[in-house]
Short mmCIF file of C-alpha atoms in Angstrom, two decimals:
data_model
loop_
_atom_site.label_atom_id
_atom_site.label_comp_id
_atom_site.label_asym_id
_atom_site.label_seq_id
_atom_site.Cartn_x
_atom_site.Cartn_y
_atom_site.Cartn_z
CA UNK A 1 98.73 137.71 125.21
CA UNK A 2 97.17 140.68 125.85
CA UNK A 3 97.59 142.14 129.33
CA UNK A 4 94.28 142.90 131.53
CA UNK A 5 94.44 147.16 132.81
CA UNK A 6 92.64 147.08 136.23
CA UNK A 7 90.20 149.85 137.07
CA UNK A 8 92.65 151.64 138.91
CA UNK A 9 95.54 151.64 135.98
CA UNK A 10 93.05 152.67 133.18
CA UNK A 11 92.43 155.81 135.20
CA UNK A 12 96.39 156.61 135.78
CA UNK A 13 96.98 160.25 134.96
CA UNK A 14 99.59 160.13 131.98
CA UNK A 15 98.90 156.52 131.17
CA UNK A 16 97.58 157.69 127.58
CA UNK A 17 100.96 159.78 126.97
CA UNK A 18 103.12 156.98 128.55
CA UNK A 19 101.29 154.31 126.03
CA UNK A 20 101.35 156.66 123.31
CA UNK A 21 105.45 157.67 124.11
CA UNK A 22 106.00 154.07 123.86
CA UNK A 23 104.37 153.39 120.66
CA UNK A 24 107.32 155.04 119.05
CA UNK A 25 109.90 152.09 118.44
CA UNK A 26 106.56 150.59 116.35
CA UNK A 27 105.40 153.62 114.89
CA UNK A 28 109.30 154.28 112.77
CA UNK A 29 109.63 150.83 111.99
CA UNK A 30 106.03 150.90 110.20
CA UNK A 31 106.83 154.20 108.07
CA UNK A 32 110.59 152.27 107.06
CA UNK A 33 108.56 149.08 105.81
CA UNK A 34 105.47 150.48 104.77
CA UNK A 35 105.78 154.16 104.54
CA UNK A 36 108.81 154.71 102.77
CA UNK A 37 107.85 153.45 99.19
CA UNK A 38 104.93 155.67 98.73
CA UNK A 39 106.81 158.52 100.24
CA UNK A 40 109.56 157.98 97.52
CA UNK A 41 107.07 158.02 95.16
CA UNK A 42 105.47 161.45 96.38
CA UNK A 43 109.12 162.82 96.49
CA UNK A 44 109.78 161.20 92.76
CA UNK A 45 106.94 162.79 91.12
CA UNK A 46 107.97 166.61 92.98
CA UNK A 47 111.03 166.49 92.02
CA UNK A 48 110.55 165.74 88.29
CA UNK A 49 108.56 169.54 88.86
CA UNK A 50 111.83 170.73 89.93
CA UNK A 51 110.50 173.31 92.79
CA UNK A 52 112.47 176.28 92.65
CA UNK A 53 111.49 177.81 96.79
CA UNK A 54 109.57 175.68 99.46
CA UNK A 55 107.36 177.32 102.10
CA UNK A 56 106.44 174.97 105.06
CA UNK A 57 102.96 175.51 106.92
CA UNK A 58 102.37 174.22 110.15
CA UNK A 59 101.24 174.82 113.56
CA UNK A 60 102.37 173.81 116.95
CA UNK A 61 104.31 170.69 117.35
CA UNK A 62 103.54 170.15 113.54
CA UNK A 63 105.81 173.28 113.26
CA UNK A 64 108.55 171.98 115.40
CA UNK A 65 108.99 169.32 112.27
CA UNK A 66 108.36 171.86 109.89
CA UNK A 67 111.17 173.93 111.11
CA UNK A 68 113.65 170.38 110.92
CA UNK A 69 112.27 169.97 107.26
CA UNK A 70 113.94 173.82 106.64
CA UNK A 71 116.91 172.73 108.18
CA UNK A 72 117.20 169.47 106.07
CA UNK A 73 116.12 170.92 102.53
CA UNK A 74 118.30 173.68 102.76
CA UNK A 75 121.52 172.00 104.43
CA UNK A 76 120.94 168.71 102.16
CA UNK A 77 119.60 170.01 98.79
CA UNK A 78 120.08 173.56 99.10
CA UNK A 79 116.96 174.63 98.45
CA UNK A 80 115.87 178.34 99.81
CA UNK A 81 112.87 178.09 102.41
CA UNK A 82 110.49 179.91 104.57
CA UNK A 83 108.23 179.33 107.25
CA UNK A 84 104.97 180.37 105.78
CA UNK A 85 102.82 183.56 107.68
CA UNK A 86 99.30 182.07 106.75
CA UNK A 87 97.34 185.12 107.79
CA UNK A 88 98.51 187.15 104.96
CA UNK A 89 96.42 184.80 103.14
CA UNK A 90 93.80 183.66 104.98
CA UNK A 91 93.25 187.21 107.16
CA UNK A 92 94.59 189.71 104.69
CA UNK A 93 93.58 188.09 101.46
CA UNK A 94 97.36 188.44 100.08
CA UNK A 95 97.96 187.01 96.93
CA UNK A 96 101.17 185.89 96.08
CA UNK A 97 103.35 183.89 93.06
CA UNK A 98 103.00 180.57 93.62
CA UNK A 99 104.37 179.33 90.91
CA UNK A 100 106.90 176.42 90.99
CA UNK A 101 107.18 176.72 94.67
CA UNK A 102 106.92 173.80 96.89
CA UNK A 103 104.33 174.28 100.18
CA UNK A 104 104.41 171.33 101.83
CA UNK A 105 101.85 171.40 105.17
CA UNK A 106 102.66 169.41 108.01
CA UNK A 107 99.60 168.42 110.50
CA UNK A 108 98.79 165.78 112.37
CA UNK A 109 95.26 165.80 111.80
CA UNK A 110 94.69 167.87 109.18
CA UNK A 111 91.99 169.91 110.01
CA UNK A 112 92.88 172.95 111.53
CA UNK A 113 90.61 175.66 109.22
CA UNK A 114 93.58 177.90 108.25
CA UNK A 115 95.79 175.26 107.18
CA UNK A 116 93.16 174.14 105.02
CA UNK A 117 91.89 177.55 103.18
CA UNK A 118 96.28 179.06 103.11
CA UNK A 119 97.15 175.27 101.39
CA UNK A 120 94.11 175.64 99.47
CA UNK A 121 95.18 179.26 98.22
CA UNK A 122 98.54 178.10 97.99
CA UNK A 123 97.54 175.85 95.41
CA UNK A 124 94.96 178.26 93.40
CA UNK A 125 98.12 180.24 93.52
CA UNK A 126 100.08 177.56 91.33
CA UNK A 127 102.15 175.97 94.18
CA UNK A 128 103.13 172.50 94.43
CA UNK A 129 101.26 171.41 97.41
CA UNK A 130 102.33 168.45 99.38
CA UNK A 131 99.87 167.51 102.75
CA UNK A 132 101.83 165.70 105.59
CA UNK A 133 99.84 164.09 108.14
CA UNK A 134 98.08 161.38 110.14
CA UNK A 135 94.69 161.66 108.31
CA UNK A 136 94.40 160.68 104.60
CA UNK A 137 91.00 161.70 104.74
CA UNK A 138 91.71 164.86 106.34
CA UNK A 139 90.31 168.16 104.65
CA UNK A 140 94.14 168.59 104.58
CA UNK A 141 94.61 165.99 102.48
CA UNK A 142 91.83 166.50 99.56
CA UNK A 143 92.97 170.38 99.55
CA UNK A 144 96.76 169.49 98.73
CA UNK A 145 97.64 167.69 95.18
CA UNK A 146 100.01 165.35 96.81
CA UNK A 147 99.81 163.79 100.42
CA UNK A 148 101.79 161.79 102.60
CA UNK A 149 100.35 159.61 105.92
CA UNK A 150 102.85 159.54 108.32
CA UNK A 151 100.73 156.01 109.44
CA UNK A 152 101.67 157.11 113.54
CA UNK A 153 97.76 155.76 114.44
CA UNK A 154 95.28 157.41 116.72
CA UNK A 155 96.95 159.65 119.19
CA UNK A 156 94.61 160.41 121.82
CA UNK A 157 96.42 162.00 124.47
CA UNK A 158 96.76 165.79 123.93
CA UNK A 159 100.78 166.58 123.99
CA UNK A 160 101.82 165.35 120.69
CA UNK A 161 104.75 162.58 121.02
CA UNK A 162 104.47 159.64 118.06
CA UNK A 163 102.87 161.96 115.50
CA UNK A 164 106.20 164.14 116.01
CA UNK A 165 108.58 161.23 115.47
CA UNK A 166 106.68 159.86 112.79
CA UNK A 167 106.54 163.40 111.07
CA UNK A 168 110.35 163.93 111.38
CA UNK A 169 110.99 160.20 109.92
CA UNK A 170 108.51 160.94 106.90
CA UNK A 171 110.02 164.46 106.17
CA UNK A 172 113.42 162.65 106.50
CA UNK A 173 113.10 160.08 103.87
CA UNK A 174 110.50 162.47 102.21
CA UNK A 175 113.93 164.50 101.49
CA UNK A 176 115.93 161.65 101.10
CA UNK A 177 113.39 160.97 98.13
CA UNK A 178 114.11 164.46 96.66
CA UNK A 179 117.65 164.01 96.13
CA UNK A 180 117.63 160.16 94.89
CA UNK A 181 119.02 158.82 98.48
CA UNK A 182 117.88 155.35 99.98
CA UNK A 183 117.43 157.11 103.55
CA UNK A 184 119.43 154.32 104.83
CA UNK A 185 120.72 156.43 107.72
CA UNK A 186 117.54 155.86 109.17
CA UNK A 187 117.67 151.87 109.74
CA UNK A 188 119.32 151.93 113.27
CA UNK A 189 116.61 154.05 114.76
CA UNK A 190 113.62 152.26 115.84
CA UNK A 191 116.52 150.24 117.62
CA UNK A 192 117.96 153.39 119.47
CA UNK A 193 114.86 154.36 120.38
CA UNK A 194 113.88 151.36 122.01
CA UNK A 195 116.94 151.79 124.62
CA UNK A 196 116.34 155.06 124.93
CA UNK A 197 112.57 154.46 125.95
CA UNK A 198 113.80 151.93 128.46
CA UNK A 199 115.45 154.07 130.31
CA UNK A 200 112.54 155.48 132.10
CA UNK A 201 113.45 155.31 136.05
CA UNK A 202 117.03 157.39 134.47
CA UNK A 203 114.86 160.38 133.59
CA UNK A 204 112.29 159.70 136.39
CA UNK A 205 115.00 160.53 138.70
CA UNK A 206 116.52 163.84 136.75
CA UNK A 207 112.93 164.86 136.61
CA UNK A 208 112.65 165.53 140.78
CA UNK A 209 115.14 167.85 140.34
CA UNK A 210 112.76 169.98 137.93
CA UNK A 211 109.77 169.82 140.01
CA UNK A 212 109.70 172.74 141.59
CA UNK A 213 111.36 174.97 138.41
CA UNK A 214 109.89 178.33 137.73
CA UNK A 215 110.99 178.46 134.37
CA UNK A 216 113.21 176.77 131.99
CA UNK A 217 115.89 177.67 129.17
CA UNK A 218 115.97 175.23 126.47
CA UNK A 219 118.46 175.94 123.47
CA UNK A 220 120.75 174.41 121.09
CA UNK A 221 122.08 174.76 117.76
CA UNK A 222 121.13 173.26 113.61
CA UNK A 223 119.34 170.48 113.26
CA UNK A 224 118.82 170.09 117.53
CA UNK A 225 117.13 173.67 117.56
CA UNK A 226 113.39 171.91 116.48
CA UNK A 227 114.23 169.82 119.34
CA UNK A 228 114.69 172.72 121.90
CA UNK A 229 111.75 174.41 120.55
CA UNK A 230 109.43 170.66 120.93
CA UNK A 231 110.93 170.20 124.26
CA UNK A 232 109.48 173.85 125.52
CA UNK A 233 106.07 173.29 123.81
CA UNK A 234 105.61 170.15 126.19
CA UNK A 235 106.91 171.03 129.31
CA UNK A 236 104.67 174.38 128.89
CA UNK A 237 101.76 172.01 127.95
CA UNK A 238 102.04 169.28 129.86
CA UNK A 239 103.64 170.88 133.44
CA UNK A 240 102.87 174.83 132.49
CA UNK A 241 106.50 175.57 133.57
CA UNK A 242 107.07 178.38 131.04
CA UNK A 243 110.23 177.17 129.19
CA UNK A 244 111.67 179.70 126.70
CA UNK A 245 113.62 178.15 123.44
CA UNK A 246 116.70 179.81 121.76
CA UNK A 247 119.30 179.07 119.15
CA UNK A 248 122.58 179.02 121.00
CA UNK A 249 123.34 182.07 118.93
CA UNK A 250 120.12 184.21 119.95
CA UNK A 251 120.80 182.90 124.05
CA UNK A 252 123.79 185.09 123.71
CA UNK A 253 122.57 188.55 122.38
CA UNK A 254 120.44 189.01 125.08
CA UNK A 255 118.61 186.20 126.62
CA UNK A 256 121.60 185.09 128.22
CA UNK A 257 121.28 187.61 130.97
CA UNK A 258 118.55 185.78 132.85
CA UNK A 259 120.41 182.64 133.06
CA UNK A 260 121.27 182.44 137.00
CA UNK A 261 122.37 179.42 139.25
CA UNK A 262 118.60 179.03 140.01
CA UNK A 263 116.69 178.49 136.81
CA UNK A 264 117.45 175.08 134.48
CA UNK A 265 118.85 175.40 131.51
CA UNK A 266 118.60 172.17 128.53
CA UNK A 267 121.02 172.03 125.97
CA UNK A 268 120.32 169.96 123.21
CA UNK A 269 123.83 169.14 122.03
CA UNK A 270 123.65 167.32 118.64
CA UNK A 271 126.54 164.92 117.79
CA UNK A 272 128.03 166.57 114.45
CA UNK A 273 128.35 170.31 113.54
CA UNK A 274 125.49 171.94 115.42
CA UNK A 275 127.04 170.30 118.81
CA UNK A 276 130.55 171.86 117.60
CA UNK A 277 128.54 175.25 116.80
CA UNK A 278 127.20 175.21 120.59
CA UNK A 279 130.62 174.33 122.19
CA UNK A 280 130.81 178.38 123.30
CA UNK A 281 126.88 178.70 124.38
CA UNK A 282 127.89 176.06 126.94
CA UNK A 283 130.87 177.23 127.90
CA UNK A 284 129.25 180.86 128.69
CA UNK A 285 126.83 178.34 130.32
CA UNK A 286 128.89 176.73 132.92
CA UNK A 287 131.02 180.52 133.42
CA UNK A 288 127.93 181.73 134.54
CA UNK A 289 126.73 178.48 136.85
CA UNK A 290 124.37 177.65 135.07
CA UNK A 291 122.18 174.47 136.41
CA UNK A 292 122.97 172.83 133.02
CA UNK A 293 121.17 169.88 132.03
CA UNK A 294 123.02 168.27 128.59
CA UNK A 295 120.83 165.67 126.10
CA UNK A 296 123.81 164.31 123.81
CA UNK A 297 127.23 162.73 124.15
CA UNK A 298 128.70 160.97 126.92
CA UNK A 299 131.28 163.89 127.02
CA UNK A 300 129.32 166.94 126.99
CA UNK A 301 126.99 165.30 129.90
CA UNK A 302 129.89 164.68 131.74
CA UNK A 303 130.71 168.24 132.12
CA UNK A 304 127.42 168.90 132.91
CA UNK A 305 125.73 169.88 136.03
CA UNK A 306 123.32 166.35 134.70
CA UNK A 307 121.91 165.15 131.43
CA UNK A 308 121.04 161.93 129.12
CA UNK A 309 123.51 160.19 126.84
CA UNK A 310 122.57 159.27 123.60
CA UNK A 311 123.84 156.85 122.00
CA UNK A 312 124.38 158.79 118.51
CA UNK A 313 128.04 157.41 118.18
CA UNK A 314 127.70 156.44 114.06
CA UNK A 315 124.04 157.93 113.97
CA UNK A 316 124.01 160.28 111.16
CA UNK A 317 123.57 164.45 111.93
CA UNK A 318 120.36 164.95 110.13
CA UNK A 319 118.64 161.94 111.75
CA UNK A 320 119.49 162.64 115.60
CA UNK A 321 116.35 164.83 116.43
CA UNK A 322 114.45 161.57 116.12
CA UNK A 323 116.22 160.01 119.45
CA UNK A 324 117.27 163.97 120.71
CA UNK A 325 113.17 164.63 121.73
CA UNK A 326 112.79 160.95 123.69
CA UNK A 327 114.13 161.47 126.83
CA UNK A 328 112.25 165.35 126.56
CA UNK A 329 109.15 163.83 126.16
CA UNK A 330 109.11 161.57 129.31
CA UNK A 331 110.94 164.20 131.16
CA UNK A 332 107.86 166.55 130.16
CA UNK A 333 105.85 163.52 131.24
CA UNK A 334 107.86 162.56 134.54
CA UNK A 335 107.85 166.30 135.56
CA UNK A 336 103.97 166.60 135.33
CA UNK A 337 103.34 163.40 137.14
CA UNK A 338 105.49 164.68 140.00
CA UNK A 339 103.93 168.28 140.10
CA UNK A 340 100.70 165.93 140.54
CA UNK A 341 98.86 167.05 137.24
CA UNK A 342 97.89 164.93 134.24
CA UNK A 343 99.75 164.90 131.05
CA UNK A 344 97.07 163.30 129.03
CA UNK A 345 94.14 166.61 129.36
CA UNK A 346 96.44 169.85 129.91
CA UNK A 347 93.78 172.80 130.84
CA UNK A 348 92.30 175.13 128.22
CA UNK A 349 93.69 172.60 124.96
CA UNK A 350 92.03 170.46 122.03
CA UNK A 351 93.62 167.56 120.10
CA UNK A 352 92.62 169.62 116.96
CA UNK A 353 93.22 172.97 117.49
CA UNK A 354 90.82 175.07 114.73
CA UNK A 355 93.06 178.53 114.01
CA UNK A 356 91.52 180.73 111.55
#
């Protein structure tokens, strides 16, 4: 039985983000039963091509899952990447050698105009061109020779939350697919992610200690660095706190300086190698005072200043960004709602945004 939303509650600032946050549990179990065949079909049919490079295209949020899609194809299959500059094409007219390179576009609507015309030229230019998005009928998706629909459903409000978790999940298994695997590390999360998401009234109460932050410092270290750099994209659109991402390695040549006792620092601390690879950032963290705020282990919370467990104990690496950006999302969300602005229409932003 559906439940009846009064008046009051359908006019709730953040109650389309909230809905939409929620979603997510849904949303990975539908790409796991229904998504993941196709996908391991589109990953079948590039790999018998045998891609020698892969350039990734993407914008925004879509280039926070990009940038995890670098981290798996190179770490898993050791495949060189790049993050693809689409101006030299579509501004500059650049033509380059295509030619048994793999773009693969991520975007959740797909029909940002620059996107469209670089995947377009990416293909004249004899690329393997592989669309990633929520919109099978996108111009995205007719421009690229192979597509995948991430199947996340309308997402109305405009900070991106189930279109990201659905695109990391499809680029997962999408990868998986590339090098024969089953993706089986993947099973346990819609699970995980429904405790997680239950644990609202936990973040709700970190998040008063954020209200009033001037800025924010948001790193971490392999495959948690998309998460740092997701996690600053919606705390800048959702609360306009300007939060500034680094890899634990660029925080200390340089950036490090501005860390005081004053301004909040996140540290994405991902349960395998990149966690390990971060151990010093946080240490130079907590020398210098820092008000550090841990997402990961029960341990590395513990000997922080506050944070969120996840529960990642047996939860492959390479799938942990999928949990990692939950509790940054409603903290995004809880922050907003206590600075007394709405998450669902952030000032001066689209849903599609058209780049040229």
């Amino acid at each position: 039985m559906s439940a009846t939303i009064s008046a009051g509650e359908s006019e709730r600032p953040g109650r389309i983000m909230s809905g939409e946050m929620a979603e997510q549990p849904g949303v990975l179990r539908r790409i796991l039963d229904r998504g993941a065949p196709r996908i391991r079909e589109v990953a079948a049919e590039i790999a018998a091509k045998k891609p020698r490079f892969v350039l990734l295209t993407a914008r925004g949020t879509s280039d926070n899952a990009a940038l995890y899609a670098k981290y798996l194809l190179e770490i898993r299959l050791g495949l060189p990447c790049g993050l693809a500059s689409m101006s030299t094409t579509t501004a500059y007219g650049a033509e380059p050698d295509l030619k048994d390179v793999l773009v693969v576009t991520v975007s959740q609507s797909g029909g940002s105009p620059d996107l469209v015309a670089s995947t377009g030229a990416a293909r004249e230019a004899g690329a393997i061109t592989l669309a990633v998005t929520n919109n099978p009928d996108s111009p995205l998706a007719a421009v690229s020779e192979h597509h995948i629909d991430i199947l996340a459903g309308p997402e109305k409000a405009l900070p991106a939350t189930k279109t990201y978790t659905a695109s990391l999940l499809s680029l997962y298994l999408f990868v998986e697919g590339l090098s024969g695997g089953d993706g089986a590390a993947a099973a346990i999360l819609p699970e995980l992610a429904e405790a997680i998401l239950a644990r609202r009234d936990e973040v709700k109460t970190l998040a008063s200690r954020y209200r009033f932050a001037e800025r924010m410092v948001i790193t971490s270290r392999g495959y948690g660095y998309p998460t740092a750099k997701e996690a600053a994209l919606k705390l800048m659109e959702t609360s306009y706190i300007p939060a500034l991402s680094y890899s634990g390695a660029d925080l200390l040549h340089g950036p490090l300086a501005m860390v005081d006792k004053i301004s909040p620092v996140i540290a994405v601390v991902t349960d395998g190698r990149g966690g390990q690879a971060l151990q010093p950032v946080l240490d130079r963290l907590r020398g210098r005072g820092a008000d550090l705020f841990v997402v990961g282990p029960k341990a590395q919370v513990e000997a922080a200043s506050a944070g969120f467990v996840l529960p990642t104990a047996g939860v492959a690496e390479e799938v942990q960004p999928i949990l990692e950006i939950l509790p940054l999302q409603m903290l995004a969300y809880e922050v907003t709602i206590a600075r007394g602005q709405d998450p669902d229409a952030p000032r001066a932003l689209a849903k599609v945004t058209e780049t040229r």
